[in-house]
mmCIF file of C-alpha atoms and ligand atoms in Angstrom:
data_model
loop_
_atom_site.group_PDB
_atom_site.id
_atom_site.type_symbol
_atom_site.label_atom_id
_atom_site.label_comp_id
_atom_site.label_asym_id
_atom_site.label_seq_id
_atom_site.Cartn_x
_atom_site.Cartn_y
_atom_site.Cartn_z
ATOM 1 C CA UNK A 1 0.272 -0.094 -0.031
ATOM 2 C CA UNK A 2 1.286 3.285 -0.790
ATOM 3 C CA UNK A 3 2.234 5.406 2.177
ATOM 4 C CA UNK A 4 -1.183 7.731 3.313
ATOM 5 C CA UNK A 5 -0.819 11.393 3.250
ATOM 6 C CA UNK A 6 -3.248 14.107 4.164
ATOM 7 C CA UNK A 7 -3.169 15.612 0.830
ATOM 8 C CA UNK A 8 -1.460 13.909 -2.090
ATOM 9 C CA UNK A 9 0.194 16.582 -4.357
ATOM 10 C CA UNK A 10 2.564 14.327 -5.877
ATOM 11 C CA UNK A 11 0.090 11.663 -7.352
ATOM 12 C CA UNK A 12 -1.886 14.517 -8.798
ATOM 13 C CA UNK A 13 1.267 15.754 -10.699
ATOM 14 C CA UNK A 14 1.741 12.936 -12.195
ATOM 15 C CA UNK A 15 -1.560 13.143 -14.367
ATOM 16 C CA UNK A 16 -0.545 16.920 -15.348
ATOM 17 C CA UNK A 17 2.670 16.534 -15.595
ATOM 18 C CA UNK A 18 3.448 17.182 -19.414
ATOM 19 C CA UNK A 19 1.282 20.279 -19.716
ATOM 20 C CA UNK A 20 2.659 21.693 -16.869
ATOM 21 C CA UNK A 21 6.279 21.082 -17.491
ATOM 22 C CA UNK A 22 6.133 22.295 -20.884
ATOM 23 C CA UNK A 23 3.962 25.654 -20.166
ATOM 24 C CA UNK A 24 6.387 26.623 -17.565
ATOM 25 C CA UNK A 25 9.315 25.491 -20.307
ATOM 26 C CA UNK A 26 7.402 28.185 -21.984
ATOM 27 C CA UNK A 27 7.394 30.771 -19.482
ATOM 28 C CA UNK A 28 11.107 30.405 -18.455
ATOM 29 C CA UNK A 29 11.814 30.995 -22.503
ATOM 30 C CA UNK A 30 9.486 34.027 -22.834
ATOM 31 C CA UNK A 31 10.243 35.845 -19.308
ATOM 32 C CA UNK A 32 6.506 36.707 -19.079
ATOM 33 C CA UNK A 33 6.386 36.079 -15.449
ATOM 34 C CA UNK A 34 4.155 38.730 -14.206
ATOM 35 C CA UNK A 35 0.747 39.308 -16.186
ATOM 36 C CA UNK A 36 1.710 37.131 -18.749
ATOM 37 C CA UNK A 37 -0.685 35.739 -21.180
ATOM 38 C CA UNK A 38 -0.969 32.635 -18.680
ATOM 39 C CA UNK A 39 -2.785 35.040 -16.004
ATOM 40 C CA UNK A 40 -5.315 36.338 -18.489
ATOM 41 C CA UNK A 41 -5.967 33.196 -20.086
ATOM 42 C CA UNK A 42 -6.498 31.760 -16.384
ATOM 43 C CA UNK A 43 -8.805 34.606 -15.629
ATOM 44 C CA UNK A 44 -11.138 34.009 -18.598
ATOM 45 C CA UNK A 45 -11.017 29.949 -18.247
ATOM 46 C CA UNK A 46 -12.165 30.669 -14.744
ATOM 47 C CA UNK A 47 -14.701 33.426 -15.608
ATOM 48 C CA UNK A 48 -16.484 30.301 -17.949
ATOM 49 C CA UNK A 49 -16.213 27.645 -15.302
ATOM 50 C CA UNK A 50 -17.585 29.456 -12.544
ATOM 51 C CA UNK A 51 -20.227 31.318 -14.578
ATOM 52 C CA UNK A 52 -19.099 34.902 -13.022
ATOM 53 C CA UNK A 53 -18.468 37.997 -14.920
ATOM 54 C CA UNK A 54 -15.190 38.861 -13.325
ATOM 55 C CA UNK A 55 -12.458 37.370 -12.037
ATOM 56 C CA UNK A 56 -9.600 38.930 -10.664
ATOM 57 C CA UNK A 57 -6.167 37.156 -10.259
ATOM 58 C CA UNK A 58 -4.210 38.165 -6.994
ATOM 59 C CA UNK A 59 -1.276 36.603 -4.808
ATOM 60 C CA UNK A 60 -3.291 34.642 -2.354
ATOM 61 C CA UNK A 61 -6.638 34.105 -0.591
ATOM 62 C CA UNK A 62 -5.992 36.433 2.292
ATOM 63 C CA UNK A 63 -4.903 39.005 0.217
ATOM 64 C CA UNK A 64 -8.295 38.347 -2.257
ATOM 65 C CA UNK A 65 -10.361 39.118 1.196
ATOM 66 C CA UNK A 66 -8.533 42.068 2.159
ATOM 67 C CA UNK A 67 -9.212 43.523 -1.224
ATOM 68 C CA UNK A 68 -12.515 42.459 -1.951
ATOM 69 C CA UNK A 69 -13.014 44.369 1.472
ATOM 70 C CA UNK A 70 -11.191 47.319 0.414
ATOM 71 C CA UNK A 71 -13.189 47.325 -3.075
ATOM 72 C CA UNK A 72 -16.176 47.856 -1.000
ATOM 73 C CA UNK A 73 -15.285 50.791 0.846
ATOM 74 C CA UNK A 74 -15.565 49.130 4.140
ATOM 75 C CA UNK A 75 -14.395 51.885 6.680
ATOM 76 C CA UNK A 76 -12.744 51.685 10.283
ATOM 77 C CA UNK A 77 -15.440 50.852 12.676
ATOM 78 C CA UNK A 78 -17.747 49.301 10.109
ATOM 79 C CA UNK A 79 -18.857 45.639 11.715
ATOM 80 C CA UNK A 80 -18.567 42.703 9.577
ATOM 81 C CA UNK A 81 -19.899 39.653 10.538
ATOM 82 C CA UNK A 82 -18.368 36.338 10.146
ATOM 83 C CA UNK A 83 -17.757 32.867 11.800
ATOM 84 C CA UNK A 84 -16.268 32.139 15.011
ATOM 85 C CA UNK A 85 -15.230 28.446 13.271
ATOM 86 C CA UNK A 86 -12.531 29.071 10.695
ATOM 87 C CA UNK A 87 -9.238 29.779 9.697
ATOM 88 C CA UNK A 88 -7.900 33.230 10.769
ATOM 89 C CA UNK A 89 -7.178 34.592 7.666
ATOM 90 C CA UNK A 90 -10.966 35.795 7.354
ATOM 91 C CA UNK A 91 -10.680 37.619 10.547
ATOM 92 C CA UNK A 92 -7.379 38.652 10.353
ATOM 93 C CA UNK A 93 -8.172 40.942 7.078
ATOM 94 C CA UNK A 94 -11.186 42.649 8.797
ATOM 95 C CA UNK A 95 -8.924 43.433 11.905
ATOM 96 C CA UNK A 96 -6.048 44.562 9.831
ATOM 97 C CA UNK A 97 -8.564 47.237 8.008
ATOM 98 C CA UNK A 98 -9.474 48.325 11.200
ATOM 99 C CA UNK A 99 -12.983 47.052 10.507
ATOM 100 C CA UNK A 100 -14.579 45.489 13.700
ATOM 101 C CA UNK A 101 -15.090 41.653 13.473
ATOM 102 C CA UNK A 102 -18.270 40.384 15.222
ATOM 103 C CA UNK A 103 -17.857 36.346 15.338
ATOM 104 C CA UNK A 104 -20.579 34.143 15.643
ATOM 105 C CA UNK A 105 -21.217 30.702 16.382
ATOM 106 C CA UNK A 106 -21.734 27.859 13.676
ATOM 107 C CA UNK A 107 -24.186 24.838 13.137
ATOM 108 C CA UNK A 108 -22.989 21.696 14.555
ATOM 109 C CA UNK A 109 -23.625 19.526 11.457
ATOM 110 C CA UNK A 110 -22.474 21.517 8.716
ATOM 111 C CA UNK A 111 -19.802 23.452 10.676
ATOM 112 C CA UNK A 112 -21.281 26.739 8.695
ATOM 113 C CA UNK A 113 -22.288 30.057 9.888
ATOM 114 C CA UNK A 114 -25.638 30.301 11.710
ATOM 115 C CA UNK A 115 -28.130 31.864 10.224
ATOM 116 C CA UNK A 116 -30.056 33.097 13.810
ATOM 117 C CA UNK A 117 -26.901 34.216 15.207
ATOM 118 C CA UNK A 118 -25.993 36.300 12.355
ATOM 119 C CA UNK A 119 -29.570 38.002 12.900
ATOM 120 C CA UNK A 120 -28.780 38.338 16.554
ATOM 121 C CA UNK A 121 -25.614 39.986 16.085
ATOM 122 C CA UNK A 122 -26.743 42.899 13.283
ATOM 123 C CA UNK A 123 -26.773 46.552 14.634
ATOM 124 C CA UNK A 124 -26.813 49.567 12.763
ATOM 125 C CA UNK A 125 -23.196 49.761 12.481
ATOM 126 C CA UNK A 126 -22.922 46.104 10.637
ATOM 127 C CA UNK A 127 -21.689 46.483 6.995
ATOM 128 C CA UNK A 128 -21.329 43.113 5.523
ATOM 129 C CA UNK A 129 -21.290 39.420 6.298
ATOM 130 C CA UNK A 130 -18.655 37.065 5.530
ATOM 131 C CA UNK A 131 -19.897 33.720 5.027
ATOM 132 C CA UNK A 132 -17.258 30.713 5.002
ATOM 133 C CA UNK A 133 -18.044 27.854 3.221
ATOM 134 C CA UNK A 134 -16.257 25.553 5.448
ATOM 135 C CA UNK A 135 -14.913 22.513 4.520
ATOM 136 C CA UNK A 136 -15.952 22.430 0.938
ATOM 137 C CA UNK A 137 -19.859 23.205 1.262
ATOM 138 C CA UNK A 138 -21.634 26.505 0.916
ATOM 139 C CA UNK A 139 -23.340 28.272 4.150
ATOM 140 C CA UNK A 140 -26.949 28.954 3.693
ATOM 141 C CA UNK A 141 -26.854 31.379 1.082
ATOM 142 C CA UNK A 142 -30.738 31.879 0.260
ATOM 143 C CA UNK A 143 -30.922 32.934 4.443
ATOM 144 C CA UNK A 144 -27.735 35.208 4.201
ATOM 145 C CA UNK A 145 -28.587 36.728 0.931
ATOM 146 C CA UNK A 146 -32.023 37.534 2.171
ATOM 147 C CA UNK A 147 -30.572 39.012 5.404
ATOM 148 C CA UNK A 148 -28.304 41.103 3.758
ATOM 149 C CA UNK A 149 -30.846 42.482 1.461
ATOM 150 C CA UNK A 150 -33.209 43.356 4.353
ATOM 151 C CA UNK A 151 -30.458 45.012 5.949
ATOM 152 C CA UNK A 152 -28.639 46.184 3.344
ATOM 153 C CA UNK A 153 -25.079 44.549 4.190
ATOM 154 C CA UNK A 154 -22.613 43.213 1.583
ATOM 155 C CA UNK A 155 -22.000 39.609 1.226
ATOM 156 C CA UNK A 156 -18.306 38.670 0.948
ATOM 157 C CA UNK A 157 -18.102 34.991 0.394
ATOM 158 C CA UNK A 158 -14.619 33.187 1.526
ATOM 159 C CA UNK A 159 -14.445 30.671 -0.844
ATOM 160 C CA UNK A 160 -11.030 29.134 -0.156
ATOM 161 C CA UNK A 161 -12.376 26.020 0.447
ATOM 162 C CA UNK A 162 -15.466 25.237 -1.660
ATOM 163 C CA UNK A 163 -14.211 26.120 -4.964
ATOM 164 C CA UNK A 164 -16.292 24.030 -7.656
ATOM 165 C CA UNK A 165 -19.384 23.461 -5.138
ATOM 166 C CA UNK A 166 -22.638 24.327 -6.283
ATOM 167 C CA UNK A 167 -25.203 25.801 -3.896
ATOM 168 C CA UNK A 168 -28.844 24.663 -4.859
ATOM 169 C CA UNK A 169 -30.838 27.694 -4.081
ATOM 170 C CA UNK A 170 -34.730 26.998 -2.684
ATOM 171 C CA UNK A 171 -36.269 27.908 -5.737
ATOM 172 C CA UNK A 172 -33.711 24.869 -7.736
ATOM 173 C CA UNK A 173 -31.537 27.290 -9.024
ATOM 174 C CA UNK A 174 -27.799 26.275 -8.677
ATOM 175 C CA UNK A 175 -24.723 28.862 -8.849
ATOM 176 C CA UNK A 176 -21.400 28.036 -7.867
ATOM 177 C CA UNK A 177 -19.937 28.911 -4.580
ATOM 178 C CA UNK A 178 -18.131 32.342 -4.508
ATOM 179 C CA UNK A 179 -20.374 33.969 -7.160
ATOM 180 C CA UNK A 180 -23.709 34.415 -5.209
ATOM 181 C CA UNK A 181 -22.660 37.313 -3.178
ATOM 182 C CA UNK A 182 -21.419 40.969 -4.124
ATOM 183 C CA UNK A 183 -17.893 39.451 -3.949
ATOM 184 C CA UNK A 184 -16.016 36.227 -3.854
ATOM 185 C CA UNK A 185 -12.531 35.391 -2.553
ATOM 186 C CA UNK A 186 -10.868 32.029 -2.877
ATOM 187 C CA UNK A 187 -6.793 30.698 -2.239
ATOM 188 C CA UNK A 188 -4.990 28.761 -4.639
ATOM 189 C CA UNK A 189 -2.567 27.357 -1.911
ATOM 190 C CA UNK A 190 -1.124 24.145 -2.789
ATOM 191 C CA UNK A 191 -3.283 22.028 -0.466
ATOM 192 C CA UNK A 192 -6.789 23.443 -1.365
ATOM 193 C CA UNK A 193 -9.067 22.029 -3.766
ATOM 194 C CA UNK A 194 -7.815 24.040 -6.747
ATOM 195 C CA UNK A 195 -4.269 24.645 -5.907
ATOM 196 C CA UNK A 196 -1.156 26.153 -7.446
ATOM 197 C CA UNK A 197 2.195 25.309 -6.512
ATOM 198 C CA UNK A 198 3.075 28.300 -4.577
ATOM 199 C CA UNK A 199 0.700 30.962 -3.339
ATOM 200 C CA UNK A 200 -2.508 32.240 -5.174
ATOM 201 C CA UNK A 201 -5.646 33.600 -5.036
ATOM 202 C CA UNK A 202 -8.730 35.492 -7.059
ATOM 203 C CA UNK A 203 -11.714 37.464 -6.259
ATOM 204 C CA UNK A 204 -14.933 36.898 -8.363
ATOM 205 C CA UNK A 205 -17.783 39.403 -8.707
ATOM 206 C CA UNK A 206 -20.593 40.226 -10.853
ATOM 207 C CA UNK A 207 -20.402 43.665 -10.582
ATOM 208 C CA UNK A 208 -18.677 45.652 -13.422
ATOM 209 C CA UNK A 209 -17.957 48.662 -11.333
ATOM 210 C CA UNK A 210 -16.468 47.070 -8.415
ATOM 211 C CA UNK A 211 -14.313 44.737 -10.624
ATOM 212 C CA UNK A 212 -12.431 47.662 -12.370
ATOM 213 C CA UNK A 213 -12.140 49.066 -8.568
ATOM 214 C CA UNK A 214 -10.935 45.802 -7.549
ATOM 215 C CA UNK A 215 -8.571 45.546 -10.821
ATOM 216 C CA UNK A 216 -7.120 48.979 -9.708
ATOM 217 C CA UNK A 217 -6.447 48.083 -5.969
ATOM 218 C CA UNK A 218 -4.491 44.675 -6.940
ATOM 219 C CA UNK A 219 -2.050 46.749 -8.951
ATOM 220 C CA UNK A 220 -1.022 49.873 -6.737
ATOM 221 C CA UNK A 221 -4.235 51.777 -6.840
ATOM 222 C CA UNK A 222 -3.308 52.218 -10.849
ATOM 223 C CA UNK A 223 -5.991 52.500 -13.695
ATOM 224 C CA UNK A 224 -3.316 53.926 -15.773
ATOM 225 C CA UNK A 225 0.393 53.830 -15.561
ATOM 226 C CA UNK A 226 1.668 55.715 -12.700
ATOM 227 C CA UNK A 227 -1.325 57.567 -11.726
ATOM 228 C CA UNK A 228 -2.393 55.973 -8.459
ATOM 229 C CA UNK A 229 -6.242 56.794 -7.873
ATOM 230 C CA UNK A 230 -6.842 55.025 -4.392
ATOM 231 C CA UNK A 231 -4.404 53.208 -2.120
ATOM 232 C CA UNK A 232 -3.704 49.652 -3.425
ATOM 233 C CA UNK A 233 -1.772 46.837 -2.513
ATOM 234 C CA UNK A 234 0.850 44.593 -4.771
ATOM 235 C CA UNK A 235 -0.811 41.672 -5.575
ATOM 236 C CA UNK A 236 -0.379 39.300 -8.310
ATOM 237 C CA UNK A 237 -1.075 35.774 -9.521
ATOM 238 C CA UNK A 238 2.186 34.824 -11.224
ATOM 239 C CA UNK A 239 2.776 33.480 -14.751
ATOM 240 C CA UNK A 240 3.851 29.913 -13.447
ATOM 241 C CA UNK A 241 1.221 29.464 -10.838
ATOM 242 C CA UNK A 242 -1.725 30.487 -13.786
ATOM 243 C CA UNK A 243 -0.013 27.909 -15.900
ATOM 244 C CA UNK A 244 -0.360 25.394 -12.976
ATOM 245 C CA UNK A 245 -3.861 26.062 -12.288
ATOM 246 C CA UNK A 246 -4.575 25.851 -16.214
ATOM 247 C CA UNK A 247 -3.749 22.353 -16.168
ATOM 248 C CA UNK A 248 -5.540 21.545 -13.196
ATOM 249 C CA UNK A 249 -8.883 23.750 -14.034
ATOM 250 C CA UNK A 250 -10.290 21.175 -16.534
ATOM 251 C CA UNK A 251 -9.764 18.403 -14.072
ATOM 252 C CA UNK A 252 -11.478 20.333 -11.173
ATOM 253 C CA UNK A 253 -14.723 18.416 -11.484
ATOM 254 C CA UNK A 254 -13.444 15.279 -11.417
ATOM 255 C CA UNK A 255 -11.174 16.045 -8.405
ATOM 256 C CA UNK A 256 -14.419 17.153 -6.702
ATOM 257 C CA UNK A 257 -16.244 13.699 -7.785
ATOM 258 C CA UNK A 258 -12.971 12.046 -6.412
ATOM 259 C CA UNK A 259 -13.148 13.761 -3.059
ATOM 260 C CA UNK A 260 -16.818 12.862 -3.031
ATOM 261 C CA UNK A 261 -16.337 9.278 -3.615
ATOM 262 C CA UNK A 262 -13.666 8.888 -0.633
ATOM 263 C CA UNK A 263 -15.925 10.690 1.317
ATOM 264 C CA UNK A 264 -18.913 8.377 0.321
ATOM 265 C CA UNK A 265 -17.125 5.493 1.235
ATOM 266 C CA UNK A 266 -15.765 7.130 4.827
ATOM 267 C CA UNK A 267 -19.373 7.691 5.768
ATOM 268 C CA UNK A 268 -20.434 4.217 4.936
ATOM 269 C CA UNK A 269 -17.886 2.371 6.911
ATOM 270 C CA UNK A 270 -18.763 4.999 9.761
ATOM 271 C CA UNK A 271 -22.598 4.582 9.392
ATOM 272 C CA UNK A 272 -23.888 3.299 12.751
ATOM 273 C CA UNK A 273 -21.082 4.153 15.135
ATOM 274 C CA UNK A 274 -22.140 5.348 18.143
ATOM 275 C CA UNK A 275 -19.377 7.896 19.065
ATOM 276 C CA UNK A 276 -18.446 8.986 15.355
ATOM 277 C CA UNK A 277 -20.427 11.786 14.017
ATOM 278 C CA UNK A 278 -19.944 11.812 10.064
ATOM 279 C CA UNK A 279 -20.293 15.104 8.195
ATOM 280 C CA UNK A 280 -23.949 16.329 7.326
ATOM 281 C CA UNK A 281 -24.388 17.225 3.639
ATOM 282 C CA UNK A 282 -27.392 19.858 2.733
ATOM 283 C CA UNK A 283 -28.806 20.942 -0.336
ATOM 284 C CA UNK A 284 -31.634 18.277 -0.579
ATOM 285 C CA UNK A 285 -29.391 15.547 -2.167
ATOM 286 C CA UNK A 286 -27.933 14.414 1.211
ATOM 287 C CA UNK A 287 -24.912 14.930 -0.490
ATOM 288 C CA UNK A 288 -22.676 12.034 -0.207
ATOM 289 C CA UNK A 289 -24.227 10.135 -3.597
ATOM 290 C CA UNK A 290 -22.874 9.711 -7.197
ATOM 291 C CA UNK A 291 -24.485 12.529 -8.344
ATOM 292 C CA UNK A 292 -24.179 15.312 -5.900
ATOM 293 C CA UNK A 293 -22.421 18.459 -6.791
ATOM 294 C CA UNK A 294 -22.869 20.516 -3.609
ATOM 295 C CA UNK A 295 -20.017 19.382 -1.176
ATOM 296 C CA UNK A 296 -16.416 19.220 -2.404
ATOM 297 C CA UNK A 297 -14.854 17.931 0.967
ATOM 298 C CA UNK A 298 -11.842 19.915 1.277
ATOM 299 C CA UNK A 299 -11.944 18.379 4.269
ATOM 300 C CA UNK A 300 -13.479 15.045 5.782
ATOM 301 C CA UNK A 301 -14.454 16.256 9.101
ATOM 302 C CA UNK A 302 -15.738 13.537 12.055
ATOM 303 C CA UNK A 303 -17.025 14.684 15.361
ATOM 304 C CA UNK A 304 -15.758 12.189 17.968
ATOM 305 C CA UNK A 305 -18.264 12.387 20.919
ATOM 306 C CA UNK A 306 -16.582 10.370 23.864
ATOM 307 C CA UNK A 307 -13.757 12.243 24.489
ATOM 308 C CA UNK A 308 -11.176 10.307 22.714
ATOM 309 C CA UNK A 309 -10.431 12.968 19.968
ATOM 310 C CA UNK A 310 -6.731 13.735 21.453
ATOM 311 C CA UNK A 311 -5.916 10.530 22.099
ATOM 312 C CA UNK A 312 -7.484 9.340 18.636
ATOM 313 C CA UNK A 313 -5.141 12.166 16.790
ATOM 314 C CA UNK A 314 -2.046 10.391 18.924
ATOM 315 C CA UNK A 315 -3.291 6.757 17.969
ATOM 316 C CA UNK A 316 -3.555 7.741 14.138
ATOM 317 C CA UNK A 317 -0.165 9.336 14.235
ATOM 318 C CA UNK A 318 1.460 6.445 15.591
ATOM 319 C CA UNK A 319 0.006 4.189 13.076
ATOM 320 C CA UNK A 320 1.032 6.091 10.128
ATOM 321 C CA UNK A 321 -2.047 7.586 9.494
ATOM 322 C CA UNK A 322 -1.924 11.632 9.264
ATOM 323 C CA UNK A 323 -4.997 13.653 10.283
ATOM 324 C CA UNK A 324 -5.747 17.241 11.123
ATOM 325 C CA UNK A 325 -7.707 19.156 13.925
ATOM 326 C CA UNK A 326 -9.337 22.310 11.656
ATOM 327 C CA UNK A 327 -9.788 24.239 14.246
ATOM 328 C CA UNK A 328 -8.406 23.083 17.692
ATOM 329 C CA UNK A 329 -9.024 27.077 19.035
ATOM 330 C CA UNK A 330 -11.852 29.425 18.341
ATOM 331 C CA UNK A 331 -11.351 32.597 17.176
ATOM 332 C CA UNK A 332 -13.018 34.452 19.648
ATOM 333 C CA UNK A 333 -10.460 32.719 22.362
ATOM 334 C CA UNK A 334 -6.935 33.837 20.334
ATOM 335 C CA UNK A 335 -4.977 36.518 21.631
ATOM 336 C CA UNK A 336 -5.285 38.767 18.570
ATOM 337 C CA UNK A 337 -9.003 38.366 18.514
ATOM 338 C CA UNK A 338 -10.122 38.894 22.179
ATOM 339 C CA UNK A 339 -12.888 41.352 22.406
ATOM 340 C CA UNK A 340 -14.299 41.920 26.269
ATOM 341 C CA UNK A 341 -17.788 42.381 23.974
ATOM 342 C CA UNK A 342 -17.592 38.314 23.404
ATOM 343 C CA UNK A 343 -19.703 36.362 25.561
ATOM 344 C CA UNK A 344 -18.672 32.467 26.027
ATOM 345 C CA UNK A 345 -22.363 31.414 26.025
ATOM 346 C CA UNK A 346 -22.500 32.531 22.464
ATOM 347 C CA UNK A 347 -19.941 30.466 21.244
ATOM 348 C CA UNK A 348 -21.200 27.095 22.552
ATOM 349 C CA UNK A 349 -21.140 24.926 19.702
ATOM 350 C CA UNK A 350 -17.649 26.339 18.196
ATOM 351 C CA UNK A 351 -16.327 25.508 22.038
ATOM 352 C CA UNK A 352 -17.826 21.711 21.782
ATOM 353 C CA UNK A 353 -16.566 21.559 18.146
ATOM 354 C CA UNK A 354 -12.938 22.328 18.457
ATOM 355 C CA UNK A 355 -12.668 19.272 21.458
ATOM 356 C CA UNK A 356 -14.485 17.042 18.917
ATOM 357 C CA UNK A 357 -13.618 17.367 15.417
ATOM 358 C CA UNK A 358 -10.861 15.246 13.355
ATOM 359 C CA UNK A 359 -10.042 15.802 9.897
ATOM 360 C CA UNK A 360 -9.029 12.546 7.934
ATOM 361 C CA UNK A 361 -6.678 12.214 4.961
ATOM 362 C CA UNK A 362 -8.430 13.814 2.015
ATOM 363 C CA UNK A 363 -7.361 14.233 -1.564
ATOM 364 C CA UNK A 364 -7.858 12.855 -5.373
ATOM 365 C CA UNK A 365 -5.583 10.101 -4.676
ATOM 366 C CA UNK A 366 -7.096 7.936 -2.053
ATOM 367 C CA UNK A 367 -7.557 4.167 -2.782
ATOM 368 C CA UNK A 368 -9.969 1.908 -1.277
ATOM 369 C CA UNK A 369 -7.409 -0.222 0.784
ATOM 370 C CA UNK A 370 -6.220 2.931 2.661
ATOM 371 C CA UNK A 371 -9.674 4.184 3.147
ATOM 372 C CA UNK A 372 -10.001 0.602 4.528
ATOM 373 C CA UNK A 373 -7.217 0.993 7.012
ATOM 374 C CA UNK A 374 -7.794 4.636 7.912
ATOM 375 C CA UNK A 375 -11.713 3.437 9.197
ATOM 376 C CA UNK A 376 -10.975 0.383 10.588
ATOM 377 C CA UNK A 377 -8.191 2.054 12.745
ATOM 378 C CA UNK A 378 -10.277 4.930 13.845
ATOM 379 C CA UNK A 379 -13.271 2.512 14.439
ATOM 380 C CA UNK A 380 -11.088 0.147 16.515
ATOM 381 C CA UNK A 381 -9.681 3.043 18.520
ATOM 382 C CA UNK A 382 -12.823 4.935 19.298
ATOM 383 C CA UNK A 383 -14.684 1.932 20.723
ATOM 384 C CA UNK A 384 -11.294 0.403 22.779
HETATM 385 C C1 LIG B 401 -6.525 28.977 3.070
HETATM 386 C C2 LIG B 401 -7.650 30.176 3.550
HETATM 387 C C3 LIG B 401 -7.459 31.485 3.297
HETATM 388 C C4 LIG B 401 -6.360 31.927 3.172
HETATM 389 O O1 LIG B 401 -5.936 31.641 1.839
HETATM 390 P P1 LIG B 401 -4.243 31.838 1.571
HETATM 391 O O2 LIG B 401 -4.154 31.907 0.194
HETATM 392 O O3 LIG B 401 -3.609 30.721 2.394
HETATM 393 O O4 LIG B 401 -3.876 33.243 1.991
HETATM 394 C C5 LIG B 401 -8.814 31.693 3.820
HETATM 395 N N1 LIG B 401 -9.848 31.525 4.303
HETATM 396 C C6 LIG B 401 -10.158 30.343 4.442
HETATM 397 C C7 LIG B 401 -11.115 29.730 5.254
HETATM 398 C C8 LIG B 401 -8.844 29.456 4.284
HETATM 399 O O5 LIG B 401 -9.268 27.757 4.585
#
């Protein structure tokens, strides 16, 4: 059996090697390292794939979020609501722009932001909601868009973990994750579902004016060479990363399906286990079926409910099975984001999840033998 890896980028590379290597060789020969034709071609291809009017490539997913917030003209003191249970980048850029992060709890079954908690947190100073489509599945966008419309708020989708996922609205309409709000962001960090071989990111919007603003911000606030109309940043996707992404994008749906297939096998092996809760998929399809196109399983995350999570992590490690705890500490308890206004009782779910969650190996190259060993090892230990 091949060594089990949390993410197997080497195995995936085998399938795109020729194209990646020849594109990179061409870039070397033409020296078009920044804003070359590969970047523009990738931008167009991603716009087509997502069905969104504008993709603005940038340097990473954290920049993408920051630039989205800058482009919307959010100002110091504006309150931005986001989830307590997510990667810190989301709240980091809110704080960096001197906006006020307002953290709210999540649902215990989907791990996504709790709609009632958002509603409770809205004040006259609230300007935006940042749903994070955590672990590869969209937050409840029907409810979030309705709340935003009612209270005149921007919706900024942090789509770093769910590129390729679909959201099925209550009326049956489908839309790609990251394209439903006023603006969306993603990351092409190597381990993300669409990852390059370094750092990369992108911003999505259907708003022509906002797209124009964002294209200036990523490039030092320039709309005309050496005319700096707004304060910008330097945040570009380089040509080599774009070439890697161009090789992978046509395979993204196939990659997503392989992840779903692995998730389906995991969940069927864990079926009926008393102390294990498998991830819930929404959108009516109950998700982990052959035809599902909602969840893209950036992570496959279990809840271990009998208090053995930490010991399980250790046991898996000792048995050569990598795993991860995403996330071990709620954002509201991180030193950098502590705020006397946060009330522990508002974070009951996140406080529980951080002690229960464990993410198993998830990538496009997992085979049946590996999945059988992983599930048997987990089940054996949790029941011992
Ligand atoms: C990875 C990630 C980011 C940041 O992306 P980088 O490209 O690493 O800057 C932001 N938000 C979430 C939810 C992420 O998972």
